Each structure stands twice: as structure tokens, then as C-alpha cells.
């Protein structure tokens, strides 16, 4: 796709027309979308494989930051997948109706609008396909040299089912990032642990410690190559202001001490199908 020339005013207007951005993405020099999370400061900490000339997949792409990063790093082809409607989230039982209603109110009816705006403004050739991670099959999309799955697993009711579907289309390497339980990653570093939620109303089901994240990949049939170590995904400008209460300040200090920043603690693992 050839780049489309936009002046700053029209680019900012297109960005403003999207009700809610998940990713902070630089779509043009000095023009950045106002995301909930900003991966730009930590993207080089991920254990990236060489993607040059390869066919790549970004699973659960949202606004597309990681898909565009694959493209920037020289991938020959990038496919990005995500669900097609708010009702397709793995909602908790009590939010089957209220959850989609809430997201339509704050994020708009159309999922993927942010991706399309960013794609056009960047002049990107990434192709977006509507598909749940559970629906990935070689027959539907083919197979890929590199698959990226960013911050998705904790939002899934059945992350091992999802990893099995990812494995079915991964013929090379998987870069999998996930939010982790920071304190249990520090205090129980050698023990794989996963905390089950599923009732909080924010579609957070399984929150592992760092070793738990590694074990989920092993259990799904992946061999581990290397990982990022603990890091924190910074909050973006669209994120609600952080509390200044003593408990939050203590949590913030722990994140800075063990994850290197006041954001959401993560671990990224590079793996390959066994």
C-alpha cells in the first residue's frame, strides 16, 4: 500500500474521530494516537526474532502497534487478526450483555476503526482479518514464520486452547507477551503460579507469575528460546489518572524496582513449536 499524504490537521481530525485508542502509535512525524498504553519505550526490550522477509501474524492486534512494528522491522507480509465485535470478548458470566453495551458506549460500535485509521495514515500494507484467536487454523489463514501475541492471554477464558490454535499456524517462532503477577514473580520466581479471576468485570481471567507464563507456553507445546525479563508497559494519555493513595504508591515503587517502570508488569517470551 503506497503512503497517502495527509496534512497534520486532517491526520489529527482522523485520530480524534476514533472514540478510544488502545495503543499510542506514531502515525506521522510528531503525531501520536492517544492510547491507553504506550509500547514505544519498551518495544526494543522484547526478544524479537529476525522477521526480515518473513510472513508474520499479529494475534489480537487491537489498534495494530505490534503489526506495524513487524512491518517496520522488514516483514515481507503481515496479517493482523482480531475479533469483529464487542460481544466476542470472553466476558464474565454476569457481563454477557452489559460488557458489550459498555464498550459500544466508550469505544464506538465499530471494532477496528483505530487500526484502519492508523494503517491509512502510516501508508501500511498490513492486512487485518476478523478472527478470534480460537479460530486460527492453517486452512483459514495459512501458516506463518513468526507469530506475535501481545497482552492477550489474560483476557481469555481458555488461554491454552488459544495457544494450541496459535501453534497450529506457527511454523517458526512465537513472541508472546503477557501481563504477569509481579509480587509472585519475585517471591516465587521458580514456581509456576496462575491466579484465576473471572469476576472483576475487566475480562481478566488468568494472571500468571513469570514462571507461570513460561509454563503455559511449555504446556501448549512450545520450547522456550529466551525472554525479556520483567518490564513495565507504560500507561498512555488515555489511561485514567493513577491514584496517589499510599497502597498505590507502594505498588508503583515495586513496579519501578522490579519491572523498571511505573506501568503494567509484563514478560515477553520467544518460543518455537516442539
Tab-separated table of C-alpha atoms in Angstrom:
chain	number	residue	atom	x	y	z
A	1	UNK	CA	0.000	0.000	0.000
A	2	UNK	CA	1.505	3.341	-1.014
A	3	UNK	CA	1.582	6.131	1.527
A	4	UNK	CA	-1.339	8.554	1.457
A	5	UNK	CA	-0.331	12.151	2.069
A	6	UNK	CA	-2.251	13.803	4.909
A	7	UNK	CA	-1.673	17.234	6.341
A	8	UNK	CA	-1.340	17.468	10.109
A	9	UNK	CA	-4.812	18.895	10.543
A	10	UNK	CA	-6.586	16.117	8.657
A	11	UNK	CA	-4.468	13.468	10.404
A	12	UNK	CA	-5.351	14.848	13.834
A	13	UNK	CA	-9.023	15.027	12.854
A	14	UNK	CA	-8.991	11.373	11.775
A	15	UNK	CA	-7.382	10.384	15.084
A	16	UNK	CA	-9.906	12.435	17.076
A	17	UNK	CA	-12.788	10.692	15.294
A	18	UNK	CA	-11.825	7.390	16.979
A	19	UNK	CA	-13.584	7.334	20.384
A	20	UNK	CA	-10.958	5.257	22.199
A	21	UNK	CA	-7.395	4.282	21.317
A	22	UNK	CA	-5.746	1.281	22.953
A	23	UNK	CA	-2.252	1.883	21.532
A	24	UNK	CA	-0.155	5.014	21.294
A	25	UNK	CA	1.083	4.852	17.690
A	26	UNK	CA	3.205	7.382	15.820
A	27	UNK	CA	1.260	7.674	12.579
A	28	UNK	CA	3.301	10.588	11.210
A	29	UNK	CA	6.228	12.655	12.486
A	30	UNK	CA	5.220	14.149	15.870
A	31	UNK	CA	1.639	12.839	15.538
A	32	UNK	CA	0.809	10.079	18.026
A	33	UNK	CA	-2.528	8.479	18.822
A	34	UNK	CA	-3.681	8.967	22.451
A	35	UNK	CA	-3.644	5.353	23.598
A	36	UNK	CA	-4.383	3.671	26.896
A	37	UNK	CA	-0.923	2.093	26.705
A	38	UNK	CA	2.337	3.219	25.098
A	39	UNK	CA	4.600	0.383	23.953
A	40	UNK	CA	7.120	2.641	22.230
A	41	UNK	CA	9.523	2.968	25.200
A	42	UNK	CA	9.737	-0.811	25.749
A	43	UNK	CA	9.372	-2.312	22.278
A	44	UNK	CA	13.110	-2.885	21.886
A	45	UNK	CA	13.197	-4.838	25.160
A	46	UNK	CA	11.167	-7.633	23.588
A	47	UNK	CA	13.132	-10.697	22.412
A	48	UNK	CA	12.392	-10.139	18.733
A	49	UNK	CA	13.364	-12.774	16.181
A	50	UNK	CA	14.624	-11.695	12.781
A	51	UNK	CA	11.447	-11.029	10.793
A	52	UNK	CA	13.060	-9.688	7.621
A	53	UNK	CA	11.490	-11.222	4.529
A	54	UNK	CA	9.138	-13.397	6.571
A	55	UNK	CA	5.384	-13.962	6.708
A	56	UNK	CA	4.146	-12.729	10.078
A	57	UNK	CA	0.935	-12.754	12.122
A	58	UNK	CA	-0.148	-10.415	14.926
A	59	UNK	CA	-2.877	-12.043	17.049
A	60	UNK	CA	-5.314	-9.771	18.909
A	61	UNK	CA	-3.926	-6.715	17.137
A	62	UNK	CA	-6.279	-4.035	18.570
A	63	UNK	CA	-5.024	-0.750	17.036
A	64	UNK	CA	-2.102	-2.552	15.421
A	65	UNK	CA	1.046	-1.353	17.172
A	66	UNK	CA	2.819	-4.726	17.038
A	67	UNK	CA	1.635	-5.436	13.491
A	68	UNK	CA	3.094	-2.135	12.305
A	69	UNK	CA	6.281	-2.895	14.244
A	70	UNK	CA	6.629	-6.197	12.378
A	71	UNK	CA	6.256	-4.282	9.134
A	72	UNK	CA	8.793	-1.672	10.239
A	73	UNK	CA	11.274	-4.438	11.041
A	74	UNK	CA	11.131	-5.738	7.475
A	75	UNK	CA	8.499	-8.471	7.358
A	76	UNK	CA	7.516	-9.411	3.806
A	77	UNK	CA	3.847	-9.843	4.746
A	78	UNK	CA	1.943	-9.029	7.934
A	79	UNK	CA	-1.547	-10.281	8.742
A	80	UNK	CA	-3.290	-8.903	11.828
A	81	UNK	CA	-6.274	-10.628	13.416
A	82	UNK	CA	-8.819	-9.582	15.995
A	83	UNK	CA	-12.434	-10.216	16.887
A	84	UNK	CA	-15.115	-8.447	14.889
A	85	UNK	CA	-17.494	-7.328	17.630
A	86	UNK	CA	-17.589	-6.373	21.298
A	87	UNK	CA	-19.800	-9.339	22.113
A	88	UNK	CA	-16.979	-11.716	21.096
A	89	UNK	CA	-14.831	-10.856	24.117
A	90	UNK	CA	-14.591	-13.621	26.713
A	91	UNK	CA	-16.958	-11.789	29.031
A	92	UNK	CA	-17.566	-12.907	32.594
A	93	UNK	CA	-20.970	-14.555	33.019
A	94	UNK	CA	-22.593	-11.518	34.665
A	95	UNK	CA	-21.387	-9.196	31.889
A	96	UNK	CA	-22.550	-11.069	28.799
A	97	UNK	CA	-24.936	-8.182	27.969
A	98	UNK	CA	-23.591	-5.238	29.960
A	99	UNK	CA	-19.979	-5.673	28.787
A	100	UNK	CA	-20.657	-5.188	25.076
A	101	UNK	CA	-23.056	-2.313	25.859
A	102	UNK	CA	-20.348	-0.554	27.861
A	103	UNK	CA	-17.711	-0.948	25.134
A	104	UNK	CA	-20.081	0.302	22.455
A	105	UNK	CA	-20.673	3.392	24.613
A	106	UNK	CA	-16.999	4.209	25.233
A	107	UNK	CA	-15.299	2.761	22.125
A	108	UNK	CA	-17.999	3.028	19.463
A	109	UNK	CA	-19.905	0.426	17.524
A	110	UNK	CA	-17.160	-0.442	15.050
A	111	UNK	CA	-14.223	-2.502	16.272
A	112	UNK	CA	-11.005	-1.998	14.354
A	113	UNK	CA	-11.601	1.643	13.447
A	114	UNK	CA	-8.385	2.716	15.170
A	115	UNK	CA	-6.425	0.121	13.210
A	116	UNK	CA	-7.838	1.321	9.894
A	117	UNK	CA	-7.091	4.974	10.681
A	118	UNK	CA	-3.528	4.175	11.764
A	119	UNK	CA	-2.998	1.927	8.746
A	120	UNK	CA	-4.075	4.643	6.320
A	121	UNK	CA	-2.090	7.404	8.000
A	122	UNK	CA	1.049	5.249	8.066
A	123	UNK	CA	0.583	4.052	4.484
A	124	UNK	CA	0.815	0.496	5.777
A	125	UNK	CA	0.252	-2.723	3.845
A	126	UNK	CA	-0.738	-4.777	6.921
A	127	UNK	CA	-3.918	-6.771	6.271
A	128	UNK	CA	-6.494	-7.117	9.051
A	129	UNK	CA	-8.665	-10.231	9.267
A	130	UNK	CA	-11.657	-10.659	11.577
A	131	UNK	CA	-10.957	-13.807	13.541
A	132	UNK	CA	-10.827	-14.850	17.162
A	133	UNK	CA	-7.611	-16.453	18.330
A	134	UNK	CA	-9.634	-19.628	18.873
A	135	UNK	CA	-10.491	-19.674	15.153
A	136	UNK	CA	-6.908	-19.695	13.840
A	137	UNK	CA	-6.277	-22.638	11.515
A	138	UNK	CA	-3.887	-23.310	8.625
A	139	UNK	CA	-6.893	-23.732	6.324
A	140	UNK	CA	-8.218	-20.267	7.173
A	141	UNK	CA	-5.036	-18.179	7.116
A	142	UNK	CA	-2.140	-20.439	6.185
A	143	UNK	CA	0.976	-20.711	8.339
A	144	UNK	CA	3.460	-18.088	9.474
A	145	UNK	CA	7.193	-17.819	10.071
A	146	UNK	CA	6.663	-15.529	13.067
A	147	UNK	CA	3.578	-15.090	15.241
A	148	UNK	CA	3.206	-12.293	17.794
A	149	UNK	CA	0.652	-12.410	20.600
A	150	UNK	CA	0.665	-9.296	22.757
A	151	UNK	CA	-1.064	-8.951	26.150
A	152	UNK	CA	-3.932	-11.203	25.102
A	153	UNK	CA	-3.794	-14.384	27.184
A	154	UNK	CA	-5.016	-12.883	30.474
A	155	UNK	CA	-8.211	-11.754	28.715
A	156	UNK	CA	-9.067	-15.288	27.576
A	157	UNK	CA	-11.206	-17.845	29.357
A	158	UNK	CA	-9.151	-20.658	27.784
A	159	UNK	CA	-5.578	-19.477	27.109
A	160	UNK	CA	-4.246	-22.996	26.468
A	161	UNK	CA	-6.870	-23.521	23.775
A	162	UNK	CA	-5.737	-20.213	22.270
A	163	UNK	CA	-2.076	-21.232	22.377
A	164	UNK	CA	-2.941	-24.530	20.676
A	165	UNK	CA	-4.619	-22.603	17.854
A	166	UNK	CA	-1.586	-20.297	17.585
A	167	UNK	CA	0.706	-23.321	17.469
A	168	UNK	CA	-1.286	-24.737	14.555
A	169	UNK	CA	-0.373	-21.737	12.364
A	170	UNK	CA	3.169	-21.148	13.667
A	171	UNK	CA	5.847	-22.841	11.601
A	172	UNK	CA	8.709	-20.809	13.074
A	173	UNK	CA	8.688	-18.693	16.227
A	174	UNK	CA	6.175	-17.177	18.631
A	175	UNK	CA	6.768	-13.925	20.500
A	176	UNK	CA	4.276	-13.974	23.358
A	177	UNK	CA	3.885	-11.134	25.848
A	178	UNK	CA	1.599	-11.235	28.842
A	179	UNK	CA	0.799	-9.281	31.952
A	180	UNK	CA	2.228	-11.018	34.991
A	181	UNK	CA	1.696	-11.051	38.757
A	182	UNK	CA	4.716	-9.025	39.827
A	183	UNK	CA	4.951	-9.938	43.514
A	184	UNK	CA	4.556	-13.664	42.867
A	185	UNK	CA	7.134	-13.370	40.081
A	186	UNK	CA	9.607	-12.007	42.621
A	187	UNK	CA	8.752	-14.056	45.706
A	188	UNK	CA	8.005	-17.370	43.909
A	189	UNK	CA	10.314	-16.974	40.928
A	190	UNK	CA	10.897	-20.711	40.343
A	191	UNK	CA	7.320	-21.894	40.911
A	192	UNK	CA	4.758	-21.631	38.073
A	193	UNK	CA	1.647	-19.990	39.528
A	194	UNK	CA	-1.519	-18.642	37.929
A	195	UNK	CA	-4.214	-16.610	39.705
A	196	UNK	CA	-7.793	-17.059	38.473
A	197	UNK	CA	-10.099	-14.037	38.486
A	198	UNK	CA	-13.079	-14.026	36.098
A	199	UNK	CA	-15.316	-11.900	38.341
A	200	UNK	CA	-13.745	-8.426	38.399
A	201	UNK	CA	-15.575	-7.084	35.347
A	202	UNK	CA	-12.472	-6.300	33.296
A	203	UNK	CA	-12.144	-9.631	31.427
A	204	UNK	CA	-9.029	-10.633	33.321
A	205	UNK	CA	-9.140	-14.388	33.740
A	206	UNK	CA	-5.708	-15.925	34.282
A	207	UNK	CA	-2.830	-13.836	35.703
A	208	UNK	CA	0.397	-15.874	35.919
A	209	UNK	CA	3.666	-15.082	37.548
A	210	UNK	CA	6.632	-15.011	35.170
A	211	UNK	CA	7.345	-18.742	35.537
A	212	UNK	CA	3.619	-19.439	35.139
A	213	UNK	CA	3.681	-17.655	31.788
A	214	UNK	CA	6.636	-19.762	30.684
A	215	UNK	CA	4.873	-22.934	31.859
A	216	UNK	CA	1.718	-22.088	29.899
A	217	UNK	CA	3.842	-21.998	26.744
A	218	UNK	CA	5.555	-25.282	27.599
A	219	UNK	CA	2.181	-26.907	28.323
A	220	UNK	CA	0.901	-25.767	24.916
A	221	UNK	CA	3.785	-27.499	23.119
A	222	UNK	CA	6.316	-24.698	22.741
A	223	UNK	CA	10.013	-24.806	23.514
A	224	UNK	CA	11.388	-21.640	25.106
A	225	UNK	CA	14.285	-19.802	23.486
A	226	UNK	CA	14.747	-16.614	25.524
A	227	UNK	CA	12.747	-13.934	27.292
A	228	UNK	CA	12.783	-10.241	28.056
A	229	UNK	CA	12.981	-10.314	31.811
A	230	UNK	CA	10.393	-8.301	33.701
A	231	UNK	CA	9.376	-4.949	32.246
A	232	UNK	CA	6.502	-2.495	32.611
A	233	UNK	CA	4.246	-1.298	29.802
A	234	UNK	CA	3.809	2.466	30.331
A	235	UNK	CA	0.352	3.973	30.625
A	236	UNK	CA	-0.708	6.214	27.748
A	237	UNK	CA	-2.526	9.549	27.866
A	238	UNK	CA	-5.975	7.932	27.568
A	239	UNK	CA	-5.470	5.892	30.737
A	240	UNK	CA	-7.248	7.102	33.851
A	241	UNK	CA	-5.009	9.011	36.310
A	242	UNK	CA	-3.254	6.827	38.837
A	243	UNK	CA	-4.258	7.086	42.481
A	244	UNK	CA	-1.938	8.794	44.961
A	245	UNK	CA	-3.085	6.637	47.857
A	246	UNK	CA	-0.328	5.008	49.966
A	247	UNK	CA	-1.133	1.485	48.702
A	248	UNK	CA	-0.877	2.569	45.069
A	249	UNK	CA	2.353	4.448	45.760
A	250	UNK	CA	3.818	1.295	47.299
A	251	UNK	CA	2.732	-0.717	44.252
A	252	UNK	CA	4.235	1.934	41.981
A	253	UNK	CA	7.527	1.713	43.860
A	254	UNK	CA	7.564	-2.094	43.482
A	255	UNK	CA	6.928	-1.811	39.746
A	256	UNK	CA	9.789	0.638	39.349
A	257	UNK	CA	12.098	-1.519	41.450
A	258	UNK	CA	11.390	-4.916	39.869
A	259	UNK	CA	9.976	-4.099	36.408
A	260	UNK	CA	11.858	-0.916	35.620
A	261	UNK	CA	8.882	1.436	35.354
A	262	UNK	CA	5.508	2.500	36.687
A	263	UNK	CA	3.309	0.591	34.270
A	264	UNK	CA	1.733	-2.838	33.817
A	265	UNK	CA	4.225	-5.636	34.660
A	266	UNK	CA	4.891	-7.949	31.722
A	267	UNK	CA	7.094	-10.746	30.486
A	268	UNK	CA	7.782	-11.444	26.808
A	269	UNK	CA	8.929	-14.923	25.741
A	270	UNK	CA	10.304	-16.089	22.414
A	271	UNK	CA	9.352	-19.716	21.775
A	272	UNK	CA	9.010	-22.214	18.963
A	273	UNK	CA	6.704	-25.223	18.417
A	274	UNK	CA	8.195	-28.506	19.617
